[in-house]
mmCIF file of N, CA, C and O in Angstrom:
data_model
loop_
_atom_site.group_PDB
_atom_site.id
_atom_site.type_symbol
_atom_site.label_atom_id
_atom_site.label_comp_id
_atom_site.label_asym_id
_atom_site.label_seq_id
_atom_site.Cartn_x
_atom_site.Cartn_y
_atom_site.Cartn_z
ATOM 1 N N MET G 1 153.181 68.260 -45.468
ATOM 2 C CA MET G 1 151.992 67.456 -45.525
ATOM 3 C C MET G 1 151.171 67.602 -44.230
ATOM 4 O O MET G 1 149.981 67.821 -44.283
ATOM 5 N N LEU G 2 151.842 67.497 -43.083
ATOM 6 C CA LEU G 2 151.122 67.620 -41.813
ATOM 7 C C LEU G 2 150.531 69.011 -41.631
ATOM 8 O O LEU G 2 149.419 69.156 -41.126
ATOM 9 N N GLU G 3 151.268 70.030 -42.045
ATOM 10 C CA GLU G 3 150.777 71.394 -41.890
ATOM 11 C C GLU G 3 149.520 71.660 -42.723
ATOM 12 O O GLU G 3 148.771 72.582 -42.432
ATOM 13 N N SER G 4 149.272 70.863 -43.743
ATOM 14 C CA SER G 4 148.096 71.072 -44.579
ATOM 15 C C SER G 4 146.815 70.557 -43.916
ATOM 16 O O SER G 4 145.719 70.866 -44.373
ATOM 17 N N CYS G 5 146.926 69.789 -42.837
ATOM 18 C CA CYS G 5 145.749 69.305 -42.113
ATOM 19 C C CYS G 5 145.126 70.452 -41.335
ATOM 20 O O CYS G 5 145.818 71.152 -40.601
ATOM 21 N N LYS G 6 143.821 70.642 -41.474
ATOM 22 C CA LYS G 6 143.186 71.811 -40.865
ATOM 23 C C LYS G 6 143.183 71.791 -39.343
ATOM 24 O O LYS G 6 143.031 72.828 -38.723
ATOM 25 N N TYR G 7 143.368 70.645 -38.724
ATOM 26 C CA TYR G 7 143.353 70.575 -37.262
ATOM 27 C C TYR G 7 144.738 70.717 -36.633
ATOM 28 O O TYR G 7 144.873 70.678 -35.425
ATOM 29 N N ILE G 8 145.757 70.905 -37.445
ATOM 30 C CA ILE G 8 147.117 71.053 -36.931
ATOM 31 C C ILE G 8 147.498 72.522 -36.947
ATOM 32 O O ILE G 8 147.463 73.178 -37.985
ATOM 33 N N ASP G 9 147.849 73.040 -35.773
ATOM 34 C CA ASP G 9 148.230 74.455 -35.661
ATOM 35 C C ASP G 9 149.638 74.714 -36.167
ATOM 36 O O ASP G 9 149.936 75.790 -36.659
ATOM 37 N N GLY G 10 150.512 73.729 -36.017
ATOM 38 C CA GLY G 10 151.881 73.935 -36.460
ATOM 39 C C GLY G 10 152.704 72.666 -36.333
ATOM 40 O O GLY G 10 152.375 71.775 -35.571
ATOM 41 N N VAL G 11 153.774 72.614 -37.105
ATOM 42 C CA VAL G 11 154.717 71.496 -37.078
ATOM 43 C C VAL G 11 156.094 72.094 -36.833
ATOM 44 O O VAL G 11 156.472 73.070 -37.471
ATOM 45 N N VAL G 12 156.827 71.517 -35.877
ATOM 46 C CA VAL G 12 158.147 72.029 -35.542
ATOM 47 C C VAL G 12 159.168 70.901 -35.642
ATOM 48 O O VAL G 12 158.962 69.823 -35.083
ATOM 49 N N ILE G 13 160.237 71.152 -36.350
ATOM 50 C CA ILE G 13 161.336 70.195 -36.457
ATOM 51 C C ILE G 13 162.348 70.550 -35.373
ATOM 52 O O ILE G 13 162.645 71.723 -35.162
ATOM 53 N N PHE G 14 162.854 69.539 -34.667
ATOM 54 C CA PHE G 14 163.796 69.803 -33.583
ATOM 55 C C PHE G 14 165.062 68.981 -33.773
ATOM 56 O O PHE G 14 165.045 67.927 -34.399
ATOM 57 N N ASP G 15 166.173 69.489 -33.228
ATOM 58 C CA ASP G 15 167.481 68.850 -33.389
ATOM 59 C C ASP G 15 167.940 68.074 -32.161
ATOM 60 O O ASP G 15 168.971 67.419 -32.204
ATOM 61 N N GLU G 16 167.199 68.146 -31.067
ATOM 62 C CA GLU G 16 167.592 67.451 -29.845
ATOM 63 C C GLU G 16 167.159 65.985 -29.907
ATOM 64 O O GLU G 16 166.364 65.596 -30.762
ATOM 65 N N THR G 17 167.655 65.184 -28.980
ATOM 66 C CA THR G 17 167.290 63.769 -28.923
ATOM 67 C C THR G 17 165.802 63.582 -28.678
ATOM 68 O O THR G 17 165.177 62.697 -29.257
ATOM 69 N N THR G 18 165.225 64.408 -27.815
ATOM 70 C CA THR G 18 163.779 64.395 -27.565
ATOM 71 C C THR G 18 163.268 65.828 -27.653
ATOM 72 O O THR G 18 164.037 66.783 -27.519
ATOM 73 N N PRO G 19 161.958 65.990 -27.833
ATOM 74 C CA PRO G 19 161.402 67.347 -27.915
ATOM 75 C C PRO G 19 161.031 67.951 -26.557
ATOM 76 O O PRO G 19 160.295 68.921 -26.498
ATOM 77 N N TYR G 20 161.556 67.393 -25.462
ATOM 78 C CA TYR G 20 161.139 67.841 -24.132
ATOM 79 C C TYR G 20 161.311 69.355 -23.942
ATOM 80 O O TYR G 20 160.369 70.043 -23.522
ATOM 81 N N ASN G 21 162.485 69.882 -24.227
ATOM 82 C CA ASN G 21 162.723 71.321 -24.032
ATOM 83 C C ASN G 21 161.834 72.164 -24.940
ATOM 84 O O ASN G 21 161.366 73.234 -24.542
ATOM 85 N N LEU G 22 161.595 71.687 -26.139
ATOM 86 C CA LEU G 22 160.715 72.390 -27.071
ATOM 87 C C LEU G 22 159.283 72.410 -26.538
ATOM 88 O O LEU G 22 158.618 73.447 -26.537
ATOM 89 N N ILE G 23 158.813 71.270 -26.056
ATOM 90 C CA ILE G 23 157.467 71.189 -25.483
ATOM 91 C C ILE G 23 157.359 72.120 -24.280
ATOM 92 O O ILE G 23 156.370 72.843 -24.128
ATOM 93 N N LYS G 24 158.367 72.114 -23.450
ATOM 94 C CA LYS G 24 158.381 72.978 -22.263
ATOM 95 C C LYS G 24 158.302 74.455 -22.661
ATOM 96 O O LYS G 24 157.612 75.249 -22.034
ATOM 97 N N ARG G 25 159.009 74.816 -23.729
ATOM 98 C CA ARG G 25 159.032 76.204 -24.191
ATOM 99 C C ARG G 25 157.731 76.597 -24.891
ATOM 100 O O ARG G 25 157.199 77.683 -24.688
ATOM 101 N N LEU G 26 157.176 75.713 -25.721
ATOM 102 C CA LEU G 26 155.974 76.037 -26.491
ATOM 103 C C LEU G 26 154.677 75.917 -25.687
ATOM 104 O O LEU G 26 153.681 76.543 -26.035
ATOM 105 N N LYS G 27 154.684 75.078 -24.653
ATOM 106 C CA LYS G 27 153.516 74.876 -23.799
ATOM 107 C C LYS G 27 152.252 74.524 -24.601
ATOM 108 O O LYS G 27 151.231 75.218 -24.522
ATOM 109 N N PRO G 28 152.287 73.426 -25.360
ATOM 110 C CA PRO G 28 151.094 73.046 -26.126
ATOM 111 C C PRO G 28 149.981 72.556 -25.200
ATOM 112 O O PRO G 28 150.239 72.112 -24.079
ATOM 113 N N ASP G 29 148.752 72.646 -25.675
ATOM 114 C CA ASP G 29 147.619 72.105 -24.923
ATOM 115 C C ASP G 29 147.576 70.584 -25.054
ATOM 116 O O ASP G 29 147.209 69.887 -24.114
ATOM 117 N N ILE G 30 147.920 70.087 -26.256
ATOM 118 C CA ILE G 30 147.799 68.659 -26.557
ATOM 119 C C ILE G 30 149.036 68.173 -27.295
ATOM 120 O O ILE G 30 149.552 68.852 -28.189
ATOM 121 N N ILE G 31 149.495 66.987 -26.945
ATOM 122 C CA ILE G 31 150.542 66.280 -27.690
ATOM 123 C C ILE G 31 149.872 65.060 -28.301
ATOM 124 O O ILE G 31 149.223 64.279 -27.595
ATOM 125 N N VAL G 32 149.995 64.885 -29.592
ATOM 126 C CA VAL G 32 149.339 63.776 -30.290
ATOM 127 C C VAL G 32 150.383 62.777 -30.758
ATOM 128 O O VAL G 32 151.397 63.148 -31.339
ATOM 129 N N LYS G 33 150.115 61.509 -30.478
ATOM 130 C CA LYS G 33 151.008 60.437 -30.915
ATOM 131 C C LYS G 33 150.168 59.307 -31.496
ATOM 132 O O LYS G 33 148.964 59.223 -31.271
ATOM 133 N N GLY G 34 150.832 58.426 -32.218
ATOM 134 C CA GLY G 34 150.162 57.281 -32.816
ATOM 135 C C GLY G 34 149.921 56.178 -31.807
ATOM 136 O O GLY G 34 150.486 56.167 -30.712
ATOM 137 N N GLY G 35 149.073 55.242 -32.170
ATOM 138 C CA GLY G 35 148.639 54.175 -31.293
ATOM 139 C C GLY G 35 149.708 53.209 -30.843
ATOM 140 O O GLY G 35 149.444 52.338 -30.020
ATOM 141 N N ASP G 36 150.909 53.332 -31.364
ATOM 142 C CA ASP G 36 151.987 52.458 -30.902
ATOM 143 C C ASP G 36 152.650 53.015 -29.643
ATOM 144 O O ASP G 36 153.631 52.473 -29.158
ATOM 145 N N TYR G 37 152.100 54.097 -29.081
ATOM 146 C CA TYR G 37 152.587 54.694 -27.836
ATOM 147 C C TYR G 37 151.541 54.547 -26.742
ATOM 148 O O TYR G 37 150.349 54.490 -27.015
ATOM 149 N N LYS G 38 151.986 54.542 -25.505
ATOM 150 C CA LYS G 38 151.121 54.661 -24.339
ATOM 151 C C LYS G 38 151.354 56.074 -23.795
ATOM 152 O O LYS G 38 152.468 56.592 -23.891
ATOM 153 N N PRO G 39 150.317 56.718 -23.228
ATOM 154 C CA PRO G 39 150.482 58.100 -22.765
ATOM 155 C C PRO G 39 151.701 58.318 -21.871
ATOM 156 O O PRO G 39 152.395 59.326 -22.005
ATOM 157 N N GLU G 40 151.987 57.381 -20.991
ATOM 158 C CA GLU G 40 153.122 57.557 -20.070
ATOM 159 C C GLU G 40 154.469 57.441 -20.776
ATOM 160 O O GLU G 40 155.500 57.808 -20.215
ATOM 161 N N GLN G 41 154.492 56.972 -22.014
ATOM 162 C CA GLN G 41 155.734 56.871 -22.787
ATOM 163 C C GLN G 41 156.038 58.147 -23.557
ATOM 164 O O GLN G 41 157.137 58.310 -24.076
ATOM 165 N N VAL G 42 155.078 59.034 -23.656
ATOM 166 C CA VAL G 42 155.215 60.226 -24.484
ATOM 167 C C VAL G 42 156.042 61.284 -23.757
ATOM 168 O O VAL G 42 155.720 61.676 -22.628
ATOM 169 N N VAL G 43 157.102 61.722 -24.393
ATOM 170 C CA VAL G 43 157.947 62.774 -23.837
ATOM 171 C C VAL G 43 157.103 64.037 -23.647
ATOM 172 O O VAL G 43 156.409 64.463 -24.564
ATOM 173 N N GLY G 44 157.142 64.589 -22.450
ATOM 174 C CA GLY G 44 156.392 65.803 -22.161
ATOM 175 C C GLY G 44 154.973 65.547 -21.689
ATOM 176 O O GLY G 44 154.189 66.485 -21.544
ATOM 177 N N SER G 45 154.645 64.286 -21.413
ATOM 178 C CA SER G 45 153.267 63.957 -21.026
ATOM 179 C C SER G 45 152.836 64.653 -19.735
ATOM 180 O O SER G 45 151.646 64.849 -19.509
ATOM 181 N N GLU G 46 153.800 65.049 -18.908
ATOM 182 C CA GLU G 46 153.456 65.769 -17.683
ATOM 183 C C GLU G 46 153.265 67.267 -17.947
ATOM 184 O O GLU G 46 152.847 68.011 -17.064
ATOM 185 N N LEU G 47 153.532 67.700 -19.160
ATOM 186 C CA LEU G 47 153.432 69.122 -19.500
ATOM 187 C C LEU G 47 152.185 69.471 -20.306
ATOM 188 O O LEU G 47 151.832 70.647 -20.434
ATOM 189 N N ALA G 48 151.529 68.466 -20.898
ATOM 190 C CA ALA G 48 150.361 68.715 -21.754
ATOM 191 C C ALA G 48 149.490 67.460 -21.780
ATOM 192 O O ALA G 48 149.949 66.364 -21.453
ATOM 193 N N LYS G 49 148.253 67.639 -22.183
ATOM 194 C CA LYS G 49 147.359 66.499 -22.367
ATOM 195 C C LYS G 49 147.891 65.670 -23.534
ATOM 196 O O LYS G 49 148.344 66.216 -24.539
ATOM 197 N N VAL G 50 147.827 64.355 -23.405
ATOM 198 C CA VAL G 50 148.301 63.466 -24.467
ATOM 199 C C VAL G 50 147.106 62.786 -25.114
ATOM 200 O O VAL G 50 146.241 62.238 -24.429
ATOM 201 N N LYS G 51 147.048 62.829 -26.421
ATOM 202 C CA LYS G 51 146.001 62.154 -27.190
ATOM 203 C C LYS G 51 146.666 61.084 -28.049
ATOM 204 O O LYS G 51 147.555 61.384 -28.844
ATOM 205 N N ILE G 52 146.261 59.844 -27.863
ATOM 206 C CA ILE G 52 146.793 58.734 -28.649
ATOM 207 C C ILE G 52 145.753 58.352 -29.693
ATOM 208 O O ILE G 52 144.611 58.029 -29.358
ATOM 209 N N PHE G 53 146.147 58.402 -30.944
ATOM 210 C CA PHE G 53 145.255 57.992 -32.022
ATOM 211 C C PHE G 53 145.458 56.517 -32.299
ATOM 212 O O PHE G 53 146.572 56.010 -32.224
ATOM 213 N N ASN G 54 144.374 55.845 -32.597
ATOM 214 C CA ASN G 54 144.462 54.419 -32.893
ATOM 215 C C ASN G 54 145.430 54.166 -34.033
ATOM 216 O O ASN G 54 145.438 54.890 -35.028
ATOM 217 N N TYR G 55 146.230 53.130 -33.856
ATOM 218 C CA TYR G 55 147.177 52.715 -34.892
ATOM 219 C C TYR G 55 146.424 51.856 -35.893
ATOM 220 O O TYR G 55 145.711 50.928 -35.519
ATOM 221 N N ILE G 56 146.561 52.178 -37.158
ATOM 222 C CA ILE G 56 145.937 51.399 -38.221
ATOM 223 C C ILE G 56 147.052 50.771 -39.026
ATOM 224 O O ILE G 56 147.845 51.480 -39.664
ATOM 225 N N ASP G 57 147.140 49.455 -38.972
ATOM 226 C CA ASP G 57 148.212 48.727 -39.635
ATOM 227 C C ASP G 57 148.307 49.106 -41.115
ATOM 228 O O ASP G 57 147.304 49.127 -41.823
ATOM 229 N N GLY G 58 149.495 49.438 -41.543
ATOM 230 C CA GLY G 58 149.727 49.786 -42.940
ATOM 231 C C GLY G 58 149.607 51.266 -43.249
ATOM 232 O O GLY G 58 149.892 51.692 -44.363
ATOM 233 N N TYR G 59 149.160 52.067 -42.288
ATOM 234 C CA TYR G 59 149.028 53.512 -42.494
ATOM 235 C C TYR G 59 149.986 54.235 -41.558
ATOM 236 O O TYR G 59 150.014 53.979 -40.369
ATOM 237 N N SER G 60 150.742 55.150 -42.105
ATOM 238 C CA SER G 60 151.642 55.959 -41.296
ATOM 239 C C SER G 60 151.950 57.247 -42.043
ATOM 240 O O SER G 60 151.792 57.324 -43.270
ATOM 241 N N THR G 61 152.397 58.241 -41.305
ATOM 242 C CA THR G 61 152.796 59.502 -41.932
ATOM 243 C C THR G 61 153.920 59.257 -42.920
ATOM 244 O O THR G 61 153.927 59.803 -44.031
ATOM 245 N N THR G 62 154.858 58.402 -42.548
ATOM 246 C CA THR G 62 155.994 58.096 -43.415
ATOM 247 C C THR G 62 155.501 57.511 -44.728
ATOM 248 O O THR G 62 155.953 57.917 -45.811
ATOM 249 N N LYS G 63 154.570 56.558 -44.674
ATOM 250 C CA LYS G 63 154.071 55.945 -45.913
ATOM 251 C C LYS G 63 153.309 56.948 -46.777
ATOM 252 O O LYS G 63 153.401 56.909 -47.991
ATOM 253 N N ILE G 64 152.560 57.843 -46.137
ATOM 254 C CA ILE G 64 151.844 58.872 -46.895
ATOM 255 C C ILE G 64 152.838 59.756 -47.630
ATOM 256 O O ILE G 64 152.667 60.060 -48.811
ATOM 257 N N LEU G 65 153.906 60.161 -46.955
ATOM 258 C CA LEU G 65 154.902 61.019 -47.583
ATOM 259 C C LEU G 65 155.660 60.287 -48.689
ATOM 260 O O LEU G 65 156.024 60.889 -49.697
ATOM 261 N N GLU G 66 155.878 58.988 -48.537
ATOM 262 C CA GLU G 66 156.568 58.219 -49.585
ATOM 263 C C GLU G 66 155.706 58.127 -50.848
ATOM 264 O O GLU G 66 156.236 58.028 -51.943
ATOM 265 N N MET G 67 154.392 58.172 -50.715
ATOM 266 C CA MET G 67 153.472 58.068 -51.854
ATOM 267 C C MET G 67 153.450 59.352 -52.659
ATOM 268 O O MET G 67 153.121 59.358 -53.820
ATOM 269 N N LYS G 68 153.761 60.457 -52.052
ATOM 270 C CA LYS G 68 153.650 61.763 -52.704
ATOM 271 C C LYS G 68 154.670 61.947 -53.780
ATOM 272 O O LYS G 68 155.700 61.503 -53.901
#
C-alpha cells in the first residue's frame, strides 16, 4: 500500500529492534514519521532530515490496511 504512493521511493522491512543501522546504510535524505513523534524521538534523526506529518485522529496506515 505504501509503495503505491507516488511520493514514496521505497519501503523496507527490517528485523532489528530499530532501523538505525538500516538508515545508516541507506543514507536517506528524509525520514517521515507521524505526528505522534517529535523529531528528536525519531531513530536516525541525526543522519537525515526528519519530516513529521500532522496526526489526524482516526487515520493511520494500520487502519487503511485493515480496510483493504
